[in-house]
PDB file of C-alpha atoms in Angstrom:
ATOM      1  CA  MET D   1     -19.148 -28.528   3.330  1.00 45.00           C
ATOM      2  CA  ASN D   2     -17.772 -25.409   4.987  1.00 49.00           C
ATOM      3  CA  ALA D   3     -18.102 -22.263   2.842  1.00 53.00           C
ATOM      4  CA  THR D   4     -16.178 -20.095   5.289  1.00 52.00           C
ATOM      5  CA  PRO D   5     -12.806 -19.085   3.834  1.00 62.00           C
ATOM      6  CA  ALA D   6      -9.686 -20.002   5.774  1.00 79.00           C
ATOM      7  CA  THR D   7      -7.842 -17.299   7.643  1.00 86.00           C
ATOM      8  CA  ALA D   8      -5.219 -15.867   5.323  1.00 83.00           C
ATOM      9  CA  ARG D   9      -1.598 -15.571   6.311  1.00 89.00           C
ATOM     10  CA  SER D  10      -0.802 -11.922   7.025  1.00 91.00           C
ATOM     11  CA  MET D  11       1.995  -9.527   7.863  1.00 94.00           C
ATOM     12  CA  THR D  12       1.718  -6.041   9.375  1.00 96.00           C
ATOM     13  CA  LYS D  13       4.457  -3.468   8.903  1.00 96.00           C
ATOM     14  CA  ALA D  14       4.812  -0.031  10.478  1.00 97.00           C
ATOM     15  CA  VAL D  15       7.093   2.975  10.201  1.00 98.00           C
ATOM     16  CA  SER D  16       7.425   6.055  12.415  1.00 98.00           C
ATOM     17  CA  ILE D  17       7.640   9.319  10.493  1.00 98.00           C
ATOM     18  CA  ARG D  18       8.672  12.626  12.033  1.00 98.00           C
ATOM     19  CA  ARG D  19       6.053  14.691  10.185  1.00 97.00           C
ATOM     20  CA  PRO D  20       2.564  15.832  11.187  1.00 97.00           C
ATOM     21  CA  VAL D  21      -0.069  13.151  10.713  1.00 97.00           C
ATOM     22  CA  ALA D  22      -2.068  15.324   8.267  1.00 97.00           C
ATOM     23  CA  GLU D  23       0.969  15.715   5.999  1.00 97.00           C
ATOM     24  CA  VAL D  24       1.736  11.993   6.025  1.00 98.00           C
ATOM     25  CA  PHE D  25      -1.898  11.163   5.267  1.00 98.00           C
ATOM     26  CA  ALA D  26      -2.113  13.698   2.419  1.00 97.00           C
ATOM     27  CA  PHE D  27       1.068  12.366   0.792  1.00 97.00           C
ATOM     28  CA  LEU D  28      -0.041   8.737   0.996  1.00 97.00           C
ATOM     29  CA  ALA D  29      -3.632   9.456  -0.058  1.00 96.00           C
ATOM     30  CA  ASP D  30      -2.434  10.798  -3.428  1.00 96.00           C
ATOM     31  CA  PRO D  31      -1.662   7.863  -5.751  1.00 95.00           C
ATOM     32  CA  ALA D  32       0.487  10.181  -7.895  1.00 95.00           C
ATOM     33  CA  ASN D  33       3.064  10.039  -5.056  1.00 96.00           C
ATOM     34  CA  TRP D  34       3.266   6.246  -4.951  1.00 95.00           C
ATOM     35  CA  PRO D  35       6.051   5.751  -7.539  1.00 95.00           C
ATOM     36  CA  ALA D  36       8.291   7.971  -5.384  1.00 95.00           C
ATOM     37  CA  TRP D  37       8.047   5.757  -2.287  1.00 95.00           C
ATOM     38  CA  ALA D  38       6.634   2.379  -3.387  1.00 92.00           C
ATOM     39  CA  VAL D  39       9.789   1.952  -5.458  1.00 89.00           C
ATOM     40  CA  VAL D  40       9.689  -1.848  -5.582  1.00 88.00           C
ATOM     41  CA  ASN D  41       6.067  -2.357  -6.581  1.00 86.00           C
ATOM     42  CA  VAL D  42       4.948   0.798  -8.398  1.00 91.00           C
ATOM     43  CA  LYS D  43       6.894   2.007 -11.411  1.00 93.00           C
ATOM     44  CA  ALA D  44       4.311   4.536 -12.659  1.00 95.00           C
ATOM     45  CA  VAL D  45       0.701   5.581 -12.081  1.00 96.00           C
ATOM     46  CA  GLU D  46      -1.839   7.489 -14.098  1.00 96.00           C
ATOM     47  CA  PRO D  47      -5.435   8.487 -13.492  1.00 96.00           C
ATOM     48  CA  THR D  48      -8.248   6.696 -15.313  1.00 95.00           C
ATOM     49  CA  ASP D  49     -11.643   7.891 -16.500  1.00 95.00           C
ATOM     50  CA  ASP D  50     -12.998   6.624 -13.168  1.00 95.00           C
ATOM     51  CA  PRO D  51     -11.777   9.123 -10.526  1.00 92.00           C
ATOM     52  CA  ASP D  52     -11.620   6.367  -7.879  1.00 93.00           C
ATOM     53  CA  TRP D  53      -9.182   4.146  -9.801  1.00 96.00           C
ATOM     54  CA  TRP D  54      -5.595   4.651 -10.955  1.00 96.00           C
ATOM     55  CA  LEU D  55      -3.687   2.558 -13.493  1.00 96.00           C
ATOM     56  CA  MET D  56      -0.295   1.383 -12.249  1.00 95.00           C
ATOM     57  CA  THR D  57       2.724  -0.075 -13.966  1.00 94.00           C
ATOM     58  CA  THR D  58       4.215  -2.766 -11.711  1.00 89.00           C
ATOM     59  CA  PRO D  59       6.986  -5.369 -12.073  1.00 87.00           C
ATOM     60  CA  ARG D  60       4.203  -7.938 -12.631  1.00 84.00           C
ATOM     61  CA  GLY D  61       2.475  -5.861 -15.324  1.00 90.00           C
ATOM     62  CA  PRO D  62      -0.461  -3.454 -15.297  1.00 95.00           C
ATOM     63  CA  ALA D  63      -2.647  -3.154 -12.217  1.00 95.00           C
ATOM     64  CA  ARG D  64      -5.343  -0.899 -10.846  1.00 95.00           C
ATOM     65  CA  LEU D  65      -5.337   0.910  -7.496  1.00 95.00           C
ATOM     66  CA  ARG D  66      -8.184   2.442  -5.530  1.00 96.00           C
ATOM     67  CA  ILE D  67      -7.609   4.197  -2.211  1.00 96.00           C
ATOM     68  CA  ARG D  68     -10.557   4.255   0.176  1.00 95.00           C
ATOM     69  CA  GLY D  69      -9.366   7.005   2.470  1.00 94.00           C
ATOM     70  CA  ASN D  70     -10.837   8.824   5.428  1.00 96.00           C
ATOM     71  CA  ALA D  71      -8.577  11.588   6.751  1.00 95.00           C
ATOM     72  CA  GLU D  72     -10.502  12.048   9.998  1.00 95.00           C
ATOM     73  CA  LEU D  73      -9.962   8.385  10.934  1.00 96.00           C
ATOM     74  CA  GLY D  74      -6.551   8.000   9.265  1.00 96.00           C
ATOM     75  CA  ILE D  75      -7.855   5.215   7.021  1.00 97.00           C
ATOM     76  CA  LEU D  76      -5.929   4.551   3.801  1.00 97.00           C
ATOM     77  CA  ASP D  77      -7.304   1.149   2.853  1.00 97.00           C
ATOM     78  CA  HIS D  78      -6.709   0.329  -0.765  1.00 94.00           C
ATOM     79  CA  ASP D  79      -7.774  -2.183  -3.366  1.00 94.00           C
ATOM     80  CA  TYR D  80      -5.274  -3.682  -5.765  1.00 90.00           C
ATOM     81  CA  VAL D  81      -6.348  -5.530  -8.912  1.00 91.00           C
ATOM     82  CA  GLU D  82      -4.115  -7.236 -11.478  1.00 88.00           C
ATOM     83  CA  ASP D  83      -4.539 -10.115 -13.926  1.00 84.00           C
ATOM     84  CA  GLN D  84      -3.200 -12.774 -11.540  1.00 77.00           C
ATOM     85  CA  ALA D  85      -4.804 -11.621  -8.288  1.00 75.00           C
ATOM     86  CA  SER D  86      -6.650  -8.929  -6.409  1.00 81.00           C
ATOM     87  CA  TRP D  87      -6.655  -8.020  -2.757  1.00 83.00           C
ATOM     88  CA  GLN D  88      -7.479  -5.372  -0.198  1.00 90.00           C
ATOM     89  CA  VAL D  89      -4.787  -3.767   1.933  1.00 93.00           C
ATOM     90  CA  PRO D  90      -5.799  -2.125   5.219  1.00 96.00           C
ATOM     91  CA  ALA D  91      -3.601   0.835   6.110  1.00 97.00           C
ATOM     92  CA  ARG D  92      -3.693   3.550   8.740  1.00 98.00           C
ATOM     93  CA  VAL D  93      -1.921   6.780   9.560  1.00 98.00           C
ATOM     94  CA  VAL D  94      -2.106   7.522  13.266  1.00 97.00           C
ATOM     95  CA  ALA D  95      -0.691  10.320  15.365  1.00 97.00           C
ATOM     96  CA  ASN D  96       2.402   9.643  17.442  1.00 96.00           C
ATOM     97  CA  GLY D  97       3.114  12.825  19.366  1.00 96.00           C
ATOM     98  CA  THR D  98       4.026  15.438  16.774  1.00 96.00           C
ATOM     99  CA  GLY D  99       4.753  12.704  14.223  1.00 97.00           C
ATOM    100  CA  ALA D 100       2.892   9.803  12.698  1.00 98.00           C
ATOM    101  CA  GLU D 101       2.861   6.034  12.354  1.00 98.00           C
ATOM    102  CA  PHE D 102       2.012   4.432   9.026  1.00 98.00           C
ATOM    103  CA  VAL D 103       0.708   0.903   9.574  1.00 98.00           C
ATOM    104  CA  ILE D 104      -0.111  -1.464   6.719  1.00 96.00           C
ATOM    105  CA  THR D 105      -1.294  -5.079   6.715  1.00 95.00           C
ATOM    106  CA  PHE D 106      -0.823  -7.510   3.851  1.00 91.00           C
ATOM    107  CA  PHE D 107      -2.831 -10.692   3.426  1.00 90.00           C
ATOM    108  CA  GLN D 108      -1.330 -13.442   1.306  1.00 89.00           C
ATOM    109  CA  PRO D 109      -3.422 -13.901  -1.854  1.00 82.00           C
ATOM    110  CA  PRO D 110      -4.269 -17.542  -2.580  1.00 83.00           C
ATOM    111  CA  THR D 111      -2.303 -17.336  -5.846  1.00 81.00           C
ATOM    112  CA  PHE D 112       0.944 -16.445  -4.018  1.00 84.00           C
ATOM    113  CA  THR D 113       3.245 -19.161  -2.727  1.00 90.00           C
ATOM    114  CA  ASP D 114       4.614 -18.723   0.799  1.00 93.00           C
ATOM    115  CA  ALA D 115       8.075 -18.071  -0.623  1.00 95.00           C
ATOM    116  CA  PHE D 116       6.837 -15.387  -3.034  1.00 89.00           C
ATOM    117  CA  PHE D 117       4.756 -13.699  -0.325  1.00 89.00           C
ATOM    118  CA  ASP D 118       7.769 -13.680   2.028  1.00 93.00           C
ATOM    119  CA  GLU D 119       9.913 -12.161  -0.733  1.00 91.00           C
ATOM    120  CA  GLN D 120       7.363  -9.430  -1.411  1.00 87.00           C
ATOM    121  CA  ILE D 121       6.893  -8.605   2.273  1.00 89.00           C
ATOM    122  CA  ALA D 122      10.667  -8.254   2.725  1.00 92.00           C
ATOM    123  CA  LEU D 123      10.691  -5.673  -0.073  1.00 90.00           C
ATOM    124  CA  VAL D 124       8.131  -3.554   1.784  1.00 92.00           C
ATOM    125  CA  ASP D 125      10.854  -2.571   4.264  1.00 94.00           C
ATOM    126  CA  THR D 126      12.670  -0.809   1.407  1.00 94.00           C
ATOM    127  CA  GLU D 127       9.512   1.060   0.482  1.00 94.00           C
ATOM    128  CA  LEU D 128       8.754   2.139   4.046  1.00 96.00           C
ATOM    129  CA  ALA D 129      12.337   3.355   4.516  1.00 96.00           C
ATOM    130  CA  THR D 130      11.991   5.341   1.289  1.00 96.00           C
ATOM    131  CA  LEU D 131       8.676   6.817   2.465  1.00 97.00           C
ATOM    132  CA  LYS D 132      10.255   7.859   5.771  1.00 97.00           C
ATOM    133  CA  ARG D 133      13.246   9.445   4.009  1.00 97.00           C
ATOM    134  CA  ILE D 134      11.080  11.396   1.545  1.00 97.00           C
ATOM    135  CA  LEU D 135       8.730  12.751   4.177  1.00 98.00           C
ATOM    136  CA  GLU D 136      11.395  13.583   6.755  1.00 97.00           C
ATOM    137  CA  THR D 137      14.068  15.014   4.475  1.00 94.00           C
ATOM    138  CA  GLY D 138      12.281  15.910   1.235  1.00 84.00           C
ATOM    139  CA  ALA D 139      14.799  13.788  -0.688  1.00 71.00           C
TER     140      ALA D 139
END
């Protein structure tokens, strides 16, 4: 019997942002900013008694978020936990000239059907466009 898990289906998305990499990282590293840009998946956030975890209100119900960031390396990996599933999301902010690239990879949780995962991934484009607009125009 093979105990090695199968390779999960994944999707990587990226967006170029005409703002300094440090500013993009700082904005994304603060979970309080997530409802402004993650408009499809995060309706509200609030800190918890544990400074590493935030409580989120999502379309699927309550969830918890922890960002494992490293500004020097541009790492913004985060852990997402809800009643139906939990997963880790690798994310990076890297310099691109005087701007930045935000790159994020999603792995399909075993509890998600292919159709639901595809639907959720398509919605990420809306969130990344919102992030770009906020950081580039302040609106």
